[in-house]
Coordinates of C-alpha atoms in Angstrom, one line a residue:
M1 CA 237.5 126.2 52.5
K2 CA 235.3 128.8 50.9
I3 CA 231.6 129.3 51.3
N4 CA 229.8 128.9 47.9
S5 CA 226.4 130.1 46.8
S6 CA 224.6 127.3 48.5
G7 CA 225.9 128.4 51.9
R8 CA 228.2 125.3 52.2
L9 CA 231.9 124.9 51.9
S10 CA 233.9 124.4 48.7
D11 CA 237.0 122.2 49.0
M12 CA 239.6 125.0 49.7
E13 CA 241.3 124.4 53.0
L14 CA 240.4 126.4 56.0
N15 CA 243.4 128.5 57.0
F16 CA 244.0 128.9 60.7
N17 CA 247.2 130.8 60.0
N18 CA 245.4 133.9 58.7
T19 CA 246.5 136.3 61.4
E20 CA 244.8 139.3 59.8
T21 CA 241.4 137.6 60.4
A22 CA 242.5 136.0 63.7
F23 CA 243.4 139.3 65.4
R24 CA 241.1 141.8 63.6
S25 CA 239.3 142.5 66.9
K26 CA 242.6 143.5 68.5
T27 CA 244.4 146.8 68.4
S28 CA 248.2 146.9 68.0
A29 CA 248.4 147.8 71.7
D30 CA 246.4 144.7 72.5
L31 CA 248.8 142.6 70.5
K32 CA 251.9 144.0 72.2
R33 CA 250.3 143.4 75.6
A34 CA 249.4 139.9 74.7
L35 CA 252.9 139.3 73.4
W36 CA 254.4 140.4 76.7
L37 CA 252.0 138.2 78.6
F38 CA 252.7 135.0 76.6
R39 CA 256.4 135.6 76.8
S40 CA 256.0 135.7 80.6
L41 CA 253.9 132.5 80.5
A42 CA 256.6 130.8 78.6
S43 CA 258.7 130.7 81.7
P44 CA 257.7 127.9 84.2
L45 CA 259.8 129.4 86.9
L46 CA 258.2 132.9 86.5
V47 CA 254.7 131.4 86.5
K48 CA 255.4 129.3 89.6
S49 CA 257.0 132.2 91.4
A50 CA 254.2 134.6 90.5
T51 CA 251.6 132.1 91.6
W52 CA 253.2 131.6 95.0
L53 CA 253.6 135.4 95.6
T54 CA 250.0 136.0 94.5
N55 CA 248.7 133.3 96.9
A56 CA 250.8 134.8 99.7
A57 CA 249.4 138.3 99.0
L58 CA 245.9 136.9 99.0
R59 CA 246.4 135.2 102.3
L60 CA 247.7 138.5 103.8
K61 CA 244.8 140.4 102.1
L62 CA 247.2 142.7 100.3
P63 CA 245.6 144.7 97.4
L64 CA 246.4 143.1 94.1
N65 CA 243.9 144.6 91.6
W66 CA 246.4 147.2 90.4
L67 CA 248.8 144.5 89.3
I68 CA 246.5 141.7 88.2
K69 CA 243.6 143.5 86.5
P70 CA 245.6 145.3 83.7
T71 CA 247.6 142.2 82.9
I72 CA 246.6 138.5 83.1
Y73 CA 243.1 139.3 84.3
R74 CA 242.4 141.7 81.4
H75 CA 243.6 139.1 78.9
F76 CA 241.6 136.0 80.1
V77 CA 238.6 137.5 82.0
G78 CA 235.8 139.7 80.6
G79 CA 235.2 141.8 83.7
E80 CA 234.0 141.6 87.3
T81 CA 230.3 141.7 86.4
I82 CA 228.0 140.8 83.5
E83 CA 227.7 144.5 82.8
E84 CA 231.5 144.9 82.6
C85 CA 231.5 142.1 79.9
A86 CA 229.2 144.0 77.6
G87 CA 232.1 145.6 75.7
T88 CA 233.8 142.3 75.0
V89 CA 230.5 140.7 73.9
A90 CA 229.9 143.6 71.5
R91 CA 233.4 143.5 70.1
H92 CA 233.1 139.7 69.4
K93 CA 229.7 140.2 67.8
E94 CA 231.1 142.8 65.4
F95 CA 233.2 140.0 63.9
G96 CA 230.7 137.2 63.9
V97 CA 231.8 135.6 67.2
S98 CA 229.4 134.9 70.0
S99 CA 230.2 135.0 73.7
I100 CA 229.3 132.7 76.7
L101 CA 229.6 134.4 80.1
D102 CA 231.0 132.0 82.7
Y103 CA 230.8 133.0 86.3
S104 CA 234.2 131.7 87.4
V105 CA 234.1 132.5 91.1
E106 CA 235.2 129.5 93.3
G107 CA 233.6 130.1 96.7
N108 CA 233.5 128.3 100.0
H109 CA 230.5 126.1 99.1
D110 CA 228.6 126.9 102.2
D111 CA 224.8 127.7 102.0
K112 CA 225.4 131.4 101.6
S113 CA 227.9 131.1 98.7
I114 CA 225.9 128.4 97.0
Q115 CA 222.8 130.7 97.1
E116 CA 224.8 133.7 95.8
T117 CA 226.2 131.6 92.9
L118 CA 222.7 130.3 92.1
L119 CA 221.3 133.8 91.9
E120 CA 224.2 135.0 89.7
T121 CA 223.8 132.0 87.4
L122 CA 220.1 132.7 87.1
K123 CA 221.1 136.3 86.2
S124 CA 223.4 135.0 83.5
I125 CA 220.7 132.9 82.0
R126 CA 218.3 135.8 81.9
N127 CA 221.0 138.0 80.4
A128 CA 221.6 135.5 77.7
A129 CA 217.9 135.4 76.9
G130 CA 218.0 139.1 76.1
E131 CA 221.2 139.1 74.0
E132 CA 221.4 137.3 70.7
A133 CA 225.2 137.4 70.8
I134 CA 225.2 135.2 74.0
P135 CA 223.7 131.9 72.7
F136 CA 224.4 129.7 75.8
A137 CA 224.7 129.9 79.6
V138 CA 227.0 127.6 81.6
F139 CA 227.7 126.6 85.2
K140 CA 230.0 124.3 87.2
P141 CA 227.9 121.8 89.1
T142 CA 230.2 121.6 92.2
A143 CA 229.2 125.2 92.9
F144 CA 225.8 123.9 94.0
A145 CA 226.5 121.3 96.7
V146 CA 228.7 120.9 99.8
P147 CA 232.1 119.3 99.0
D148 CA 231.3 116.3 101.2
L149 CA 228.6 115.1 98.7
F150 CA 231.2 114.7 96.0
E151 CA 234.2 113.7 98.0
H152 CA 232.3 110.8 99.7
S153 CA 230.6 109.6 96.5
E154 CA 231.7 106.5 94.7
P155 CA 230.1 104.9 91.6
G156 CA 227.9 102.0 92.4
R157 CA 227.5 103.0 96.1
P158 CA 224.2 104.5 97.1
L159 CA 224.1 107.7 99.1
E160 CA 222.6 107.4 102.5
G161 CA 221.5 109.7 105.4
Q162 CA 222.7 113.3 105.1
M163 CA 224.5 112.8 101.8
E164 CA 221.2 111.6 100.3
N165 CA 219.6 114.8 101.5
E166 CA 222.4 116.8 100.1
Y167 CA 222.1 115.1 96.7
Y168 CA 218.4 116.0 96.7
R169 CA 219.2 119.6 97.4
F170 CA 221.9 119.6 94.6
R171 CA 219.4 118.2 92.1
S172 CA 216.8 120.7 93.1
R173 CA 219.2 123.6 92.5
I174 CA 220.1 122.2 89.1
N175 CA 216.5 121.9 88.3
V176 CA 215.9 125.5 89.2
L177 CA 218.6 126.5 86.6
C178 CA 217.4 124.2 83.9
N179 CA 213.8 125.2 84.3
E180 CA 214.7 128.8 83.9
A181 CA 216.8 128.0 80.8
F182 CA 213.9 126.1 79.4
K183 CA 211.4 128.9 80.0
L184 CA 213.7 131.5 78.4
D185 CA 214.8 129.1 75.6
V186 CA 218.5 129.5 76.6
P187 CA 220.7 126.3 76.0
L188 CA 222.5 125.6 79.3
M189 CA 225.8 123.7 79.5
I190 CA 226.7 121.7 82.7
D191 CA 230.4 121.4 83.1
A192 CA 232.2 118.1 83.8
E193 CA 233.9 117.2 87.1
D194 CA 236.2 114.6 88.6
S195 CA 235.5 111.1 87.5
W196 CA 234.7 109.6 90.9
Y197 CA 231.6 111.7 91.3
Q198 CA 230.9 112.6 87.7
H199 CA 228.1 109.9 87.8
L200 CA 226.1 112.2 90.1
V201 CA 226.4 115.0 87.5
D202 CA 225.6 112.6 84.6
D203 CA 222.6 111.1 86.3
T204 CA 221.2 114.6 87.2
T205 CA 221.9 115.9 83.7
E206 CA 220.2 113.0 82.1
E207 CA 217.2 113.6 84.3
M208 CA 217.1 117.3 83.2
M209 CA 217.4 116.3 79.6
R210 CA 214.5 113.9 79.9
R211 CA 212.5 116.8 81.4
Y212 CA 213.5 119.7 79.2
N213 CA 214.9 118.4 75.9
R214 CA 211.6 117.3 74.4
E215 CA 211.6 119.7 71.5
K216 CA 215.3 120.5 71.2
A217 CA 218.6 120.4 73.2
I218 CA 218.3 122.9 76.0
V219 CA 220.4 121.0 78.6
F220 CA 224.0 120.0 77.6
N221 CA 226.2 117.4 79.3
T222 CA 230.0 117.8 79.1
L223 CA 232.2 114.8 78.1
Q224 CA 235.9 114.8 79.0
M225 CA 237.3 112.7 76.2
Y226 CA 240.6 111.9 78.0
R227 CA 238.5 109.4 79.9
H228 CA 238.6 106.0 78.2
D229 CA 234.9 105.2 79.0
R230 CA 233.4 108.3 77.3
I231 CA 233.0 106.9 73.8
Q232 CA 230.8 104.2 75.2
F233 CA 229.1 106.7 77.5
L234 CA 228.3 108.8 74.4
K235 CA 226.9 105.9 72.5
D236 CA 224.8 104.9 75.6
S237 CA 223.6 108.5 75.9
I238 CA 222.4 108.5 72.3
A239 CA 220.6 105.2 72.8
N240 CA 218.9 106.5 75.9
A241 CA 217.8 109.7 74.1
R242 CA 216.3 107.7 71.3
E243 CA 214.5 105.4 73.6
G244 CA 213.3 108.2 75.8
N245 CA 212.3 110.4 72.9
Y246 CA 214.4 113.5 73.9
F247 CA 217.2 115.4 72.3
L248 CA 220.8 115.1 73.5
G249 CA 223.1 118.1 74.1
V250 CA 226.8 117.3 74.2
K251 CA 229.8 119.5 74.9
L252 CA 233.1 117.8 74.0
V253 CA 236.3 118.7 75.8
R254 CA 239.5 116.9 76.2
G255 CA 239.6 117.2 80.0
A256 CA 241.0 119.3 82.9
Y257 CA 242.1 117.1 85.7
M258 CA 244.5 114.6 84.2
E259 CA 247.3 114.6 86.9
K260 CA 244.8 114.7 89.7
E261 CA 242.9 111.7 88.2
R262 CA 246.0 109.6 87.7
E263 CA 247.4 110.4 91.2
R264 CA 244.2 109.5 92.9
A265 CA 243.8 106.2 91.0
K266 CA 247.4 105.3 91.9
A267 CA 246.9 106.2 95.6
K268 CA 243.6 104.2 95.9
G269 CA 244.7 101.3 93.7
Y270 CA 242.2 101.4 90.9
P271 CA 242.9 101.6 87.1
S272 CA 243.4 105.1 85.8
P273 CA 240.2 106.4 84.1
I274 CA 242.4 108.5 81.7
H275 CA 243.7 107.4 78.3
P276 CA 247.4 106.4 78.4
D277 CA 248.6 109.1 76.0
K278 CA 247.5 112.2 74.1
A279 CA 247.2 110.3 70.8
A280 CA 244.5 108.1 72.3
T281 CA 242.7 111.2 73.7
D282 CA 242.8 112.9 70.4
A283 CA 241.4 109.8 68.6
A284 CA 238.6 109.6 71.1
F285 CA 237.7 113.2 70.8
D286 CA 237.6 113.0 67.0
E287 CA 235.6 109.8 67.1
A288 CA 233.1 111.6 69.4
I289 CA 232.7 114.3 66.8
R290 CA 231.9 111.8 64.1
I291 CA 229.5 109.8 66.3
S292 CA 227.7 113.0 67.3
L293 CA 227.3 114.3 63.7
D294 CA 226.2 110.8 62.5
N295 CA 223.3 111.2 65.0
S296 CA 222.6 114.9 64.3
D297 CA 218.9 114.2 64.0
I298 CA 218.8 114.1 67.8
V299 CA 222.3 115.3 68.9
S300 CA 223.5 118.9 69.2
V301 CA 227.3 119.0 69.6
F302 CA 229.5 121.8 71.0
C303 CA 233.2 121.4 70.2
G304 CA 235.1 123.0 73.0
S305 CA 238.7 122.6 71.8
H306 CA 241.9 124.5 71.2
N307 CA 243.2 121.7 68.9
E308 CA 243.4 122.8 65.3
T309 CA 243.0 119.3 63.9
S310 CA 239.8 118.6 65.8
N311 CA 238.3 121.9 64.8
L312 CA 239.2 121.3 61.2
L313 CA 237.8 117.8 61.3
M314 CA 234.4 119.0 62.6
A315 CA 234.3 121.7 59.9
Q316 CA 235.1 119.1 57.3
E317 CA 232.5 116.6 58.7
I318 CA 229.8 119.3 58.6
H319 CA 230.7 120.1 55.0
K320 CA 230.9 116.4 54.0
R321 CA 227.4 115.8 55.3
E322 CA 226.1 118.8 53.4
L323 CA 224.8 120.5 56.6
P324 CA 224.4 124.3 56.8
L325 CA 227.5 125.9 58.4
N326 CA 225.3 128.0 60.6
D327 CA 223.1 125.2 61.8
K328 CA 222.4 126.0 65.5
R329 CA 223.0 122.3 66.5
F330 CA 226.7 122.7 65.8
W331 CA 229.1 125.0 67.7
F332 CA 232.8 125.6 68.1
A333 CA 234.3 127.4 71.1
Q334 CA 237.6 128.5 72.6
L335 CA 238.5 130.3 75.8
Y336 CA 238.7 134.1 75.8
G337 CA 242.3 135.1 75.4
M338 CA 243.4 132.0 73.6
S339 CA 243.3 130.5 70.1
D340 CA 241.8 133.5 68.3
H341 CA 243.3 132.1 65.1
I342 CA 240.8 129.2 65.4
S343 CA 237.8 131.2 66.6
F344 CA 237.8 134.1 64.2
N345 CA 238.8 132.1 61.1
L346 CA 236.0 129.7 61.7
A347 CA 233.5 132.5 62.2
N348 CA 234.8 134.2 59.1
R349 CA 233.8 131.1 57.1
G350 CA 230.3 131.1 58.5
F351 CA 230.5 128.6 61.3
N352 CA 228.8 129.1 64.7
V353 CA 231.6 130.1 67.1
A354 CA 231.6 131.3 70.7
K355 CA 234.2 132.5 73.1
Y356 CA 234.0 131.3 76.7
V357 CA 234.3 134.6 78.7
P358 CA 234.9 134.1 82.4
Y359 CA 233.8 136.9 84.8
G360 CA 233.9 137.7 88.5
P361 CA 235.8 139.8 91.1
V362 CA 239.6 139.7 90.7
K363 CA 240.4 137.9 94.0
N364 CA 237.7 135.3 93.3
V365 CA 238.8 134.3 89.8
M366 CA 242.4 133.9 90.8
P367 CA 242.1 130.0 90.9
Y368 CA 240.9 130.2 87.3
L369 CA 243.8 132.5 86.3
F370 CA 246.3 130.2 87.9
R371 CA 245.0 127.3 85.8
R372 CA 245.2 129.3 82.6
A373 CA 248.8 130.3 83.5
E374 CA 249.8 126.7 84.3
E375 CA 248.0 125.4 81.2
N376 CA 249.8 127.7 78.9
T377 CA 253.1 126.8 80.5
S378 CA 252.6 123.1 80.6
I379 CA 250.8 122.2 77.3
A380 CA 253.3 121.5 74.6
G381 CA 253.2 124.2 71.9
Q382 CA 250.3 126.3 73.5
T383 CA 252.4 129.3 74.4
S384 CA 254.8 129.0 71.5
R385 CA 251.9 128.9 69.1
E386 CA 250.3 132.0 70.5
L387 CA 253.6 133.8 70.4
K388 CA 254.3 132.9 66.8
L389 CA 250.9 134.1 65.7
L390 CA 251.2 137.3 67.6
K391 CA 254.6 138.1 66.2
T392 CA 253.4 137.3 62.6
E393 CA 250.5 139.7 62.9
I394 CA 252.6 142.5 64.5
R395 CA 255.1 142.1 61.6
R396 CA 252.2 142.1 59.0
R397 CA 250.7 145.3 60.4
R398 CA 254.1 147.0 60.4
S399 CA 254.7 146.0 56.8
T400 CA 251.3 147.4 55.7
R401 CA 251.7 150.9 57.2

């Protein structure tokens, strides 16, 4: 697809295989380092062994920064602090890609760690307010409550006693963050969680939307589309927003806890909340894109996906509806260190694109890095696709010397 004089797309196909555009923010040394990393991630045995050894070293409090920081940490994490991420943000901005700084520390969830995470998230919101290249802030809601609140929660069962008090404290902390985002005009995304307590997050997020989304979408809920109830949930959310006269912010993702969800459902004897196969998840995700864009008068949609087909679909649907490519209601996003061929090619065509950039101290973001390693190992085609694109660009650069 090409941008014509009207600022919209012509009918030429968007090319995600353009590696020159995809990797133009990377030096040749960056590409070689990434090639080595993804070759390592292609080995399930190596990933499993490295994860076990790293966990053992962490338990023994052995120093690991010298090994982790120049390799997998450098590829998937922006830095230990907001300040350390500034170079990554500037580099993305140079090529038309925004950044979203995600504090990815997974603490002990006691009062001290909850307060520390709250202060850091407020800092990230204020930092976004002062940087045009950081259009959103984000947080993981389980960081703001004791684990018992979620683990003992069940849909349809009211909270009582201490858990009711903990839920009140949770909502109060979320309100502090949403109020700050509202005052500073920074859209704020609330991540999704496990299905059996997601209703607590949904209810709280809807409350925040009713309060702060009166003029535009400031608060965004996240829908994991591998859940078979999320299409109806999206439709109900749109109906509630229309009835309540507020704007709906929606981040669409496929989902992150599939095996955990299925195992729990089996163990406890209830139907799995997850679609039976990937095809059904893909269909639901793409339907959610269409539904959201059909209601773009009140819905802002954030497409968080590494799936080429879904990203292309949203680009085509924006074009088909003759909407401006840079309309701030519509965003694409991929994780830092992955799918640059999607991010930079979309940005090159004029779409709003952001990279999710995790940050935090090395030892505290190890759970995040383990998930990235396992994801690239287990998802069919993820690592092989990255390897193929990296090899193509390395060969292209050699041939143009």
